[in-house]
Short mmCIF file of C-alpha atoms in Angstrom, two decimals:
data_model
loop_
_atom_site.label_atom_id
_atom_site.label_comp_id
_atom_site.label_asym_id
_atom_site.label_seq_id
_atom_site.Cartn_x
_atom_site.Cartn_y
_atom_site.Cartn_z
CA UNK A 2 0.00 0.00 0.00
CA UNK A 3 1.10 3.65 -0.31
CA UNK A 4 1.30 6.04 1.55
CA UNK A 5 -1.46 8.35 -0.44
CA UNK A 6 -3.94 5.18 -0.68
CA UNK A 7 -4.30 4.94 2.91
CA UNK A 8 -7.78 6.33 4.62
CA UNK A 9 -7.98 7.97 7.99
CA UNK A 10 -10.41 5.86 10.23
CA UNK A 11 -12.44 7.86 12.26
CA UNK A 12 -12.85 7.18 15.81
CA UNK A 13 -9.98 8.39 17.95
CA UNK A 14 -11.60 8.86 21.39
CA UNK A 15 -11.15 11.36 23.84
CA UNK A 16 -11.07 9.19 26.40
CA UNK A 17 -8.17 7.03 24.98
CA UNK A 18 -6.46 5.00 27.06
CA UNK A 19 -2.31 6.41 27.05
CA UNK A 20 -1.60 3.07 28.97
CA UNK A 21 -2.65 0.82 25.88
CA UNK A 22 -0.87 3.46 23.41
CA UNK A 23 2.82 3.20 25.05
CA UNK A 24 3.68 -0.42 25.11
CA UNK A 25 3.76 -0.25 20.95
CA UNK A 26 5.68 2.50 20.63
CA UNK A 27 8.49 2.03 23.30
CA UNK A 28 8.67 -0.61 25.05
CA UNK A 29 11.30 0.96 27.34
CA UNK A 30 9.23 3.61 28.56
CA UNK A 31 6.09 1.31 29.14
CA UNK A 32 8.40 -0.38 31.55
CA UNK A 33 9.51 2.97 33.37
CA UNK A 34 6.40 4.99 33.36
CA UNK A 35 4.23 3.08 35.84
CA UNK A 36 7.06 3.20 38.22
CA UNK A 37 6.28 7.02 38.40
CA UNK A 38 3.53 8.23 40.83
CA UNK A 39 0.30 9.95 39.93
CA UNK A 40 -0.39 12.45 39.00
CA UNK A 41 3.01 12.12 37.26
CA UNK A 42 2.35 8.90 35.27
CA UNK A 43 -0.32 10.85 33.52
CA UNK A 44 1.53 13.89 32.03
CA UNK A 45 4.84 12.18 31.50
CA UNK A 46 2.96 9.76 29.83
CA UNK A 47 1.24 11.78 27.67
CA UNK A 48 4.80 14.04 27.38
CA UNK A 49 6.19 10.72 25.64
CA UNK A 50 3.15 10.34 23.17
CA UNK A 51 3.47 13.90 21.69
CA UNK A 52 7.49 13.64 21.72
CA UNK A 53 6.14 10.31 19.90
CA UNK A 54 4.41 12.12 17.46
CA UNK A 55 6.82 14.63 16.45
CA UNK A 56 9.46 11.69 16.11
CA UNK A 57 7.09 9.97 13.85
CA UNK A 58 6.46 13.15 11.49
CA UNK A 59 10.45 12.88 11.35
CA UNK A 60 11.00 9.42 10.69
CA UNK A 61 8.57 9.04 7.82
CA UNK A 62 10.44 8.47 4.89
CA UNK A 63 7.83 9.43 1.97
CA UNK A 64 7.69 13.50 3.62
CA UNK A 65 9.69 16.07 2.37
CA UNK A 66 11.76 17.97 4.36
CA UNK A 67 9.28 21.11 3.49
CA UNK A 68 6.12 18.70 4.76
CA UNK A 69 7.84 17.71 7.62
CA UNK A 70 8.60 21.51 8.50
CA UNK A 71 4.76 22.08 8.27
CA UNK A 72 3.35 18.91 10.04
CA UNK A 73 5.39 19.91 12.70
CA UNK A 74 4.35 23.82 13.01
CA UNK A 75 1.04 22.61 12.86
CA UNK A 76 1.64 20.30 15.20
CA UNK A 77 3.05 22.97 17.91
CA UNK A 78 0.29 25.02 17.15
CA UNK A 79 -1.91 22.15 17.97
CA UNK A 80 -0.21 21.32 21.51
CA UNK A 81 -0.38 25.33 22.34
CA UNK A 82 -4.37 25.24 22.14
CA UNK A 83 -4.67 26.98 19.08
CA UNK A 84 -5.26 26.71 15.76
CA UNK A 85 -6.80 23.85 13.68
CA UNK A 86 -8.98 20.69 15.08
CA UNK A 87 -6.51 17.81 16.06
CA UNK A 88 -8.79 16.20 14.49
CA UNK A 89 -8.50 17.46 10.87
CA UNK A 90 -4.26 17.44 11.61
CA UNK A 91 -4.39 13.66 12.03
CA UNK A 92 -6.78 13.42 9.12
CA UNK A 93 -4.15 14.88 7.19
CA UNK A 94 -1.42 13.58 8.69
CA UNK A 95 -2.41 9.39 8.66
CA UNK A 96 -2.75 8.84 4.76
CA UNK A 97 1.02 10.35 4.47
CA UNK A 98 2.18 7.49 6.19
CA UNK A 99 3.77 4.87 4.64
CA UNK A 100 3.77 0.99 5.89
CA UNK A 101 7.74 1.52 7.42
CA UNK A 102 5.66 3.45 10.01
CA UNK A 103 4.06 0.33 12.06
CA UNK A 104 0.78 -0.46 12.85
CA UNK A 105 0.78 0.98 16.51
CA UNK A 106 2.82 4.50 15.12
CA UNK A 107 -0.29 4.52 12.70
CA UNK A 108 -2.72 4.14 15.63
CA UNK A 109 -0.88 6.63 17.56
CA UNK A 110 -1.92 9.51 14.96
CA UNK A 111 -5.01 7.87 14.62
CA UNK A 112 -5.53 8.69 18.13
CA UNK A 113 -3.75 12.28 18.10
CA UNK A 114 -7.32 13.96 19.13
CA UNK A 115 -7.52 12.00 22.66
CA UNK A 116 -4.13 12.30 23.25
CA UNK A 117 -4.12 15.66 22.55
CA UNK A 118 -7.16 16.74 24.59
CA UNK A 119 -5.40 14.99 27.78
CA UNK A 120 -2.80 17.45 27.20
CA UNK A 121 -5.27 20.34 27.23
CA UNK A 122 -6.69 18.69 30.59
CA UNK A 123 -3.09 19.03 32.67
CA UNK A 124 -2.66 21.50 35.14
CA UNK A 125 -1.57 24.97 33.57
CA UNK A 126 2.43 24.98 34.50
CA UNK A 127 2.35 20.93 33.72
CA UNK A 128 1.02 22.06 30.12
CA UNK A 129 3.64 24.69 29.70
CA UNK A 130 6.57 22.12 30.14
CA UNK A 131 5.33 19.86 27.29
CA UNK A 132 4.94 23.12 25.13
CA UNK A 133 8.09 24.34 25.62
CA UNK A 134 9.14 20.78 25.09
CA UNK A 135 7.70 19.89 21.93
CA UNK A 136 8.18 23.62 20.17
CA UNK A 137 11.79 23.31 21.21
CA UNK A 138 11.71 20.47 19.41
CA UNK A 139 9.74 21.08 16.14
CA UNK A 140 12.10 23.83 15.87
CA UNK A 141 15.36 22.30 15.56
CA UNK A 142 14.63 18.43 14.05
CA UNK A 143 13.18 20.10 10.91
CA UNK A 144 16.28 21.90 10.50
CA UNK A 145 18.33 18.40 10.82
CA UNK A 146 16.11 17.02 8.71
CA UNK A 147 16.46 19.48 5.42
CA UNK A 148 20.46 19.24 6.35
CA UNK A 149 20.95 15.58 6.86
CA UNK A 150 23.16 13.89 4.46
CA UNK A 151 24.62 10.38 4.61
CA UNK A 152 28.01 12.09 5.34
CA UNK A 153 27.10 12.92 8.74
CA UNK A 154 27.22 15.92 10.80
CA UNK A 155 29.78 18.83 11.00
CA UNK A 156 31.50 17.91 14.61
CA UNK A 157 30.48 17.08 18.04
CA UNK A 158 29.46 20.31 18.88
CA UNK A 159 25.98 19.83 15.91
CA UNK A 160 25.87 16.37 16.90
CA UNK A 161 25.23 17.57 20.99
CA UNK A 162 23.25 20.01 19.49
CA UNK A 163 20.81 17.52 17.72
CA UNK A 164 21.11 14.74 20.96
CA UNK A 165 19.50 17.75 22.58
CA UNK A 166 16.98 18.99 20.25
CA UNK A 167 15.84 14.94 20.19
CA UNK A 168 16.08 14.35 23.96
CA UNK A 169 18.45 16.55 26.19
CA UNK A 170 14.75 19.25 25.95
CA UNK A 171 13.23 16.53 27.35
CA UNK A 172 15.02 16.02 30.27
CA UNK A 173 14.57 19.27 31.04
CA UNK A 174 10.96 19.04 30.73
CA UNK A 175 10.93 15.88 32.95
CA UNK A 176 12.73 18.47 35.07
CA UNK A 177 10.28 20.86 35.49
CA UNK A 178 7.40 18.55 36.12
CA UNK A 179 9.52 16.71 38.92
CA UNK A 180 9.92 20.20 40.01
CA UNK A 181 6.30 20.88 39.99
CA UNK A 182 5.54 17.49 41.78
CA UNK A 183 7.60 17.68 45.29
CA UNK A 184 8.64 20.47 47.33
CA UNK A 185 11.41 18.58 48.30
CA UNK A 186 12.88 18.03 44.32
CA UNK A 187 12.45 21.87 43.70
CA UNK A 188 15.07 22.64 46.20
CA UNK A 189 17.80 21.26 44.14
CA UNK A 190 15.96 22.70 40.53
CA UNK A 191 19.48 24.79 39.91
CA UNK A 192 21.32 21.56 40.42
CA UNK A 193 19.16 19.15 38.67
CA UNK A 194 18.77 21.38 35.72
CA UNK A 195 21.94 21.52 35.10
CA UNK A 196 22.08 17.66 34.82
CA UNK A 197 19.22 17.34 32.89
CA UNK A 198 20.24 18.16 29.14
CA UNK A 199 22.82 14.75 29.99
CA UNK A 200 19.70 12.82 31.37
CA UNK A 201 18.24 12.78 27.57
CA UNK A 202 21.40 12.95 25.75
CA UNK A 203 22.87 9.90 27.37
CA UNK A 204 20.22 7.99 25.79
CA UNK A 205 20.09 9.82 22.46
CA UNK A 206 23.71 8.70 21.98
CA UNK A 207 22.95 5.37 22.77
CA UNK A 208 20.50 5.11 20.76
CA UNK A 209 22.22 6.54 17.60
CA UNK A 210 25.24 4.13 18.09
CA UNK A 211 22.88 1.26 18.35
CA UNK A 212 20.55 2.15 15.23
CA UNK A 213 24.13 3.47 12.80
CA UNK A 214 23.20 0.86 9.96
CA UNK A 215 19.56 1.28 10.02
CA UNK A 216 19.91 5.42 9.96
CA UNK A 217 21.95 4.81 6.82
CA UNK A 218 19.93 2.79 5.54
CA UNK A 219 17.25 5.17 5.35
CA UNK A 220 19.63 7.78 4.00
CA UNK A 221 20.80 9.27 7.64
CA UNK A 222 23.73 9.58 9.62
CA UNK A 223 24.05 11.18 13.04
CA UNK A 224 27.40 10.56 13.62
CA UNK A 225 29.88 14.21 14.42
CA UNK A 226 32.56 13.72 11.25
CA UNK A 227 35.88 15.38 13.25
CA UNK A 228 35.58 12.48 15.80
CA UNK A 229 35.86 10.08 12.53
CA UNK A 230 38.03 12.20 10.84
CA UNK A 231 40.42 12.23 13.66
CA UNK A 232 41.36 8.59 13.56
CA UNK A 233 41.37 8.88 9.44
CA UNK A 234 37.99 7.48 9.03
CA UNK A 235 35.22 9.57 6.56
CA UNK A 236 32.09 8.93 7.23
CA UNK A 237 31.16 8.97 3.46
CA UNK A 238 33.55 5.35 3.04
CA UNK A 239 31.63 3.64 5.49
CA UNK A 240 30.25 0.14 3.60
CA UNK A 241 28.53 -2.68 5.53
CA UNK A 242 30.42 -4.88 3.18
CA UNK A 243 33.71 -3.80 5.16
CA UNK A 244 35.22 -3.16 8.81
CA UNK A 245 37.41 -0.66 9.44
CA UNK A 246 39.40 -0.45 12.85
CA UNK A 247 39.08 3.49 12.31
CA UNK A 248 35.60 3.57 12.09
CA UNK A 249 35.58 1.54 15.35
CA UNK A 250 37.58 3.64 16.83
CA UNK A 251 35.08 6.33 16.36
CA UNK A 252 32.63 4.38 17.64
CA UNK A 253 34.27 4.00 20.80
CA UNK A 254 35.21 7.29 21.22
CA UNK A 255 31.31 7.80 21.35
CA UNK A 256 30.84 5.30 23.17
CA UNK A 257 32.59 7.20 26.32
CA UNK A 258 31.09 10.49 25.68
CA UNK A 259 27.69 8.81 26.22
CA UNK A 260 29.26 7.17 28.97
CA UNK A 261 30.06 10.19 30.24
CA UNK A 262 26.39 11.92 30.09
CA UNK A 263 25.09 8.79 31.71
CA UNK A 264 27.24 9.56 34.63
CA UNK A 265 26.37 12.65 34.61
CA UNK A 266 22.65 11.83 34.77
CA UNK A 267 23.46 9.19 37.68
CA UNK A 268 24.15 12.12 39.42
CA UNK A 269 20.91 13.44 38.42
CA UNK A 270 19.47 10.56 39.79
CA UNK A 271 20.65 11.01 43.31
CA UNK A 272 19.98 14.38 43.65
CA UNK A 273 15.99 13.28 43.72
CA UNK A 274 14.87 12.32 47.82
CA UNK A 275 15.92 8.81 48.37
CA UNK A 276 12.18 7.93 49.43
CA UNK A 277 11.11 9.11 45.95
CA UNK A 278 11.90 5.63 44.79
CA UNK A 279 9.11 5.74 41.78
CA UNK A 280 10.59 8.74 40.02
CA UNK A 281 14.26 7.36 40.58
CA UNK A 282 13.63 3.73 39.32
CA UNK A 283 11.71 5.10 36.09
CA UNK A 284 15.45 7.73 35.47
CA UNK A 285 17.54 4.22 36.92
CA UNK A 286 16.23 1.86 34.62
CA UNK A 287 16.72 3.55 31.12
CA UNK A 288 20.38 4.58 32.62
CA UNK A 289 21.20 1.29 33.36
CA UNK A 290 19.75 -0.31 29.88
CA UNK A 291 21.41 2.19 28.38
CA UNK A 292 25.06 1.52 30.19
CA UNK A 293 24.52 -2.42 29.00
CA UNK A 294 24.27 -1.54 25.16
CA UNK A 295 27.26 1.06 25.30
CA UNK A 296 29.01 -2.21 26.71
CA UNK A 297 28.14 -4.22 23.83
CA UNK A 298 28.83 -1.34 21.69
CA UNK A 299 32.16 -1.41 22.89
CA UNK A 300 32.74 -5.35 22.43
CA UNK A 301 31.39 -5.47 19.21
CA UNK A 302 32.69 -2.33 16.99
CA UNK A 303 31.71 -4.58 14.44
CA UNK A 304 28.26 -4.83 14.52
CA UNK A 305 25.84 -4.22 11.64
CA UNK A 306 22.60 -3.74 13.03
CA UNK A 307 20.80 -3.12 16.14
CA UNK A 308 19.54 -6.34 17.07
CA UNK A 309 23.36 -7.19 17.45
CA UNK A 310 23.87 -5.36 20.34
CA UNK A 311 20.46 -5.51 21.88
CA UNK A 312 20.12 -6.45 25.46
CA UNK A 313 18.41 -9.59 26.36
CA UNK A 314 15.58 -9.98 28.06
CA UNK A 315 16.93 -11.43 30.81
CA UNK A 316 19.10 -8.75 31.05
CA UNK A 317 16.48 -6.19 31.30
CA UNK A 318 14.42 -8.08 33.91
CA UNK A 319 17.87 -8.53 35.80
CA UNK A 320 18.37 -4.86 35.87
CA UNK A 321 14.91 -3.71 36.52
CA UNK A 322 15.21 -6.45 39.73
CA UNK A 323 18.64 -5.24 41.08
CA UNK A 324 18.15 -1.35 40.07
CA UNK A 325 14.55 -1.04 41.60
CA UNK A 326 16.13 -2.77 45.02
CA UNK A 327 18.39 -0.27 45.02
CA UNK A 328 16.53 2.52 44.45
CA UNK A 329 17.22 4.40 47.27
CA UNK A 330 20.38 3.68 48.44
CA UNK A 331 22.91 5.78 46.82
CA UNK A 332 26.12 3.79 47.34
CA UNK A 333 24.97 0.41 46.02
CA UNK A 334 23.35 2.63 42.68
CA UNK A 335 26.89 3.70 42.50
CA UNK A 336 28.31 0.25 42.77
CA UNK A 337 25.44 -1.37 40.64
CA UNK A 338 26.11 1.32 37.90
CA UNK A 339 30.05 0.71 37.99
CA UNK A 340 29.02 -2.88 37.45
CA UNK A 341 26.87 -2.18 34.15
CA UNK A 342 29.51 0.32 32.98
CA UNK A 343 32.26 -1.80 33.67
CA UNK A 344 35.12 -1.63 30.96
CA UNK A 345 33.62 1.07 29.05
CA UNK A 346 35.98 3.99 28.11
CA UNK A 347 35.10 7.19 29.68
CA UNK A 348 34.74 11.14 28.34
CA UNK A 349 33.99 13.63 31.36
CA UNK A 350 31.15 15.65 29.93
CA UNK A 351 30.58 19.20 31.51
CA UNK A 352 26.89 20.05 31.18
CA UNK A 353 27.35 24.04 31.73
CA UNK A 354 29.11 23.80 28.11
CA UNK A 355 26.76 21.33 26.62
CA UNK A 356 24.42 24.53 25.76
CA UNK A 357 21.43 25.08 23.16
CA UNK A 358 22.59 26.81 20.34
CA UNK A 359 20.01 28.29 18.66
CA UNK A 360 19.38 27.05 14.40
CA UNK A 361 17.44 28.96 12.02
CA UNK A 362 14.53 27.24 10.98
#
């Protein structure tokens, strides 16, 4: 089928249920989220759909750059209150996608309305962190989108400033509703703030080391050139049909910066009051998933596609067990999290420097 002989089925409810939405499109946070206690399970869940959303309007292949731009300014408008029906936006949106967009990412627009009129039913400052969140951005992935190339980006200053555009925002936005939650976690806001933007990008770089081959793939590459570059590697040679030792060096060098953010958002962690243990195991599990991969990141230079480098199952469940035991006791987290890092190379990251630098769009 494609993408233009798709119909939008009508029917997305108001009263959708986010709980049955999550599991299909991240199977991660459907783990993390219920940890978190209401009435935070609500708006971070519904945070994640719309950051969902805009992610999808990226990833679909058959949009131009210039349609993406639009779907997502219509889609800020949208989350601000203003402007069209959600309604007639995921009408227009649905029949663009194409079948590499799976069934539950096509249910997820199909269901834009309700998700969209639980964000209009949050508190007023809980409403203004996912705005902020989601124009941030649909400001700045458009902009990587019309400059992508399969060449990769500039340096590791643009790729930090896509990791945050993509995910450091939304640790800052997690930020602000912790903030907004407990007393006690807005007495170290200047503190945790600052750790935030590492929070997001720890997994962001994760993420794009895991998922190299299947960016390219699709005609994308996320990787900062000068770290290639400086172990005589271009970006442009790289060929699934041959390893080079450079390129894995680059990898690796990666490999610690991310290493480095994750520490960094450990940190972040155990700023939060030790008998906060729902908020800290839903940040402690995705840290320590995330430490596991960079380690077989870091094994296997080699790799050639995600699934190579995946965590098991058993894994997860292991970590989820040990982490959420541990919860609140901050020197076994820092002995657990020295275990799942163990071996990996590591970059100090300083997150005063790792600042928003403003594109234009």
């Amino acid at each position: 089928m494609q993408a233009s002989d798709q119909q939008y089925p009508r029917g997305g409810s108001v009263g959708v249920s986010q709980q049955q939405l999550l599991p299909g499109v991240s199977r991660t946070f459907a783990l993390t989220i219920p940890q978190l206690p209401e009435p935070l399970r609500t708006s971070v869940t519904n945070a994640y759909l719309l950051c969902r959303i805009a992610d999808t309007i990226e990833d679909e292949p058959t949009l131009s750059a210039r349609q993406k731009q639009s779907f997502h300014d219509r889609f800020n408008v949208i989350v601000a209150g203003e402007g069209e029906p959600p309604s007639r936006f995921a009408a227009d949106l649905y029949p663009m996608l194409s079948e590499t967009m799976s069934a539950d990412e096509r249910e997820l627009i199909r269901q834009l309305p309700g998700v969209i009129a639980i964000t209009h039913s949050l508190p007023a400052k809980e409403r203004a962190a996912l705005e902020r969140c989601v124009r941030i951005m649909c400001e700045g992935m458009p902009w990587f989108q019309r400059n992508r190339r399969q060449g990769g980006l500039d340096d590791i200053f643009e790729f930090e400033r896509y990791c945050y555009y993509v995910a450091g925002v939304v640790g800052e936005m997690l930020t602000d509703l912790f903030c907004q939650y407990s007393v006690d976690i807005a007495h170290q806001r200047e503190r945790l703030r600052a750790l935030s933007v590492s929070f997001g990008a720890g997994l962001q770089m994760t993420n794009i080391l895991k998922d190299v081959w299947e960016d390219r793939r699709r005609g994308a590459c996320w990787l900062p050139r000068d770290v290639f570059q400086q172990f005589g590697f271009e970006l442009c040679d790289l060929s699934e049909a041959h390893y080079d030792p450079a390129f894995g060096a680059g990898i690796q060098e990666l490999v610690a910066r991310a290493h480095g953010h994750l520490r960094n958002a450990l940190a972040y962690v155990q700023l939060l009051p030790p008998g906060e243990v729902g908020i800290r195991r839903f940040c402690l599990w995705a840290l320590a998933m995330a430490a596991l991969t960079l380690q077989r990141l870091n094994a296997n230079p080699a790799y050639r596609s995600g699934s190579e480098v995946k965590i098991s199952r058993r894994a997860v469940r292991a970590t989820m067990l040990s982490f959420g035991l541990a919860a609140g006791r901050d020197t076994m987290l820092r002995r657990l999290f020295d275990w799942a890092a163990r071996g990996l190379p590591l970059r100090s990251v300083d997150c005063t420097v790792v600042e928003r630098r403003q594109v234009r769009v």
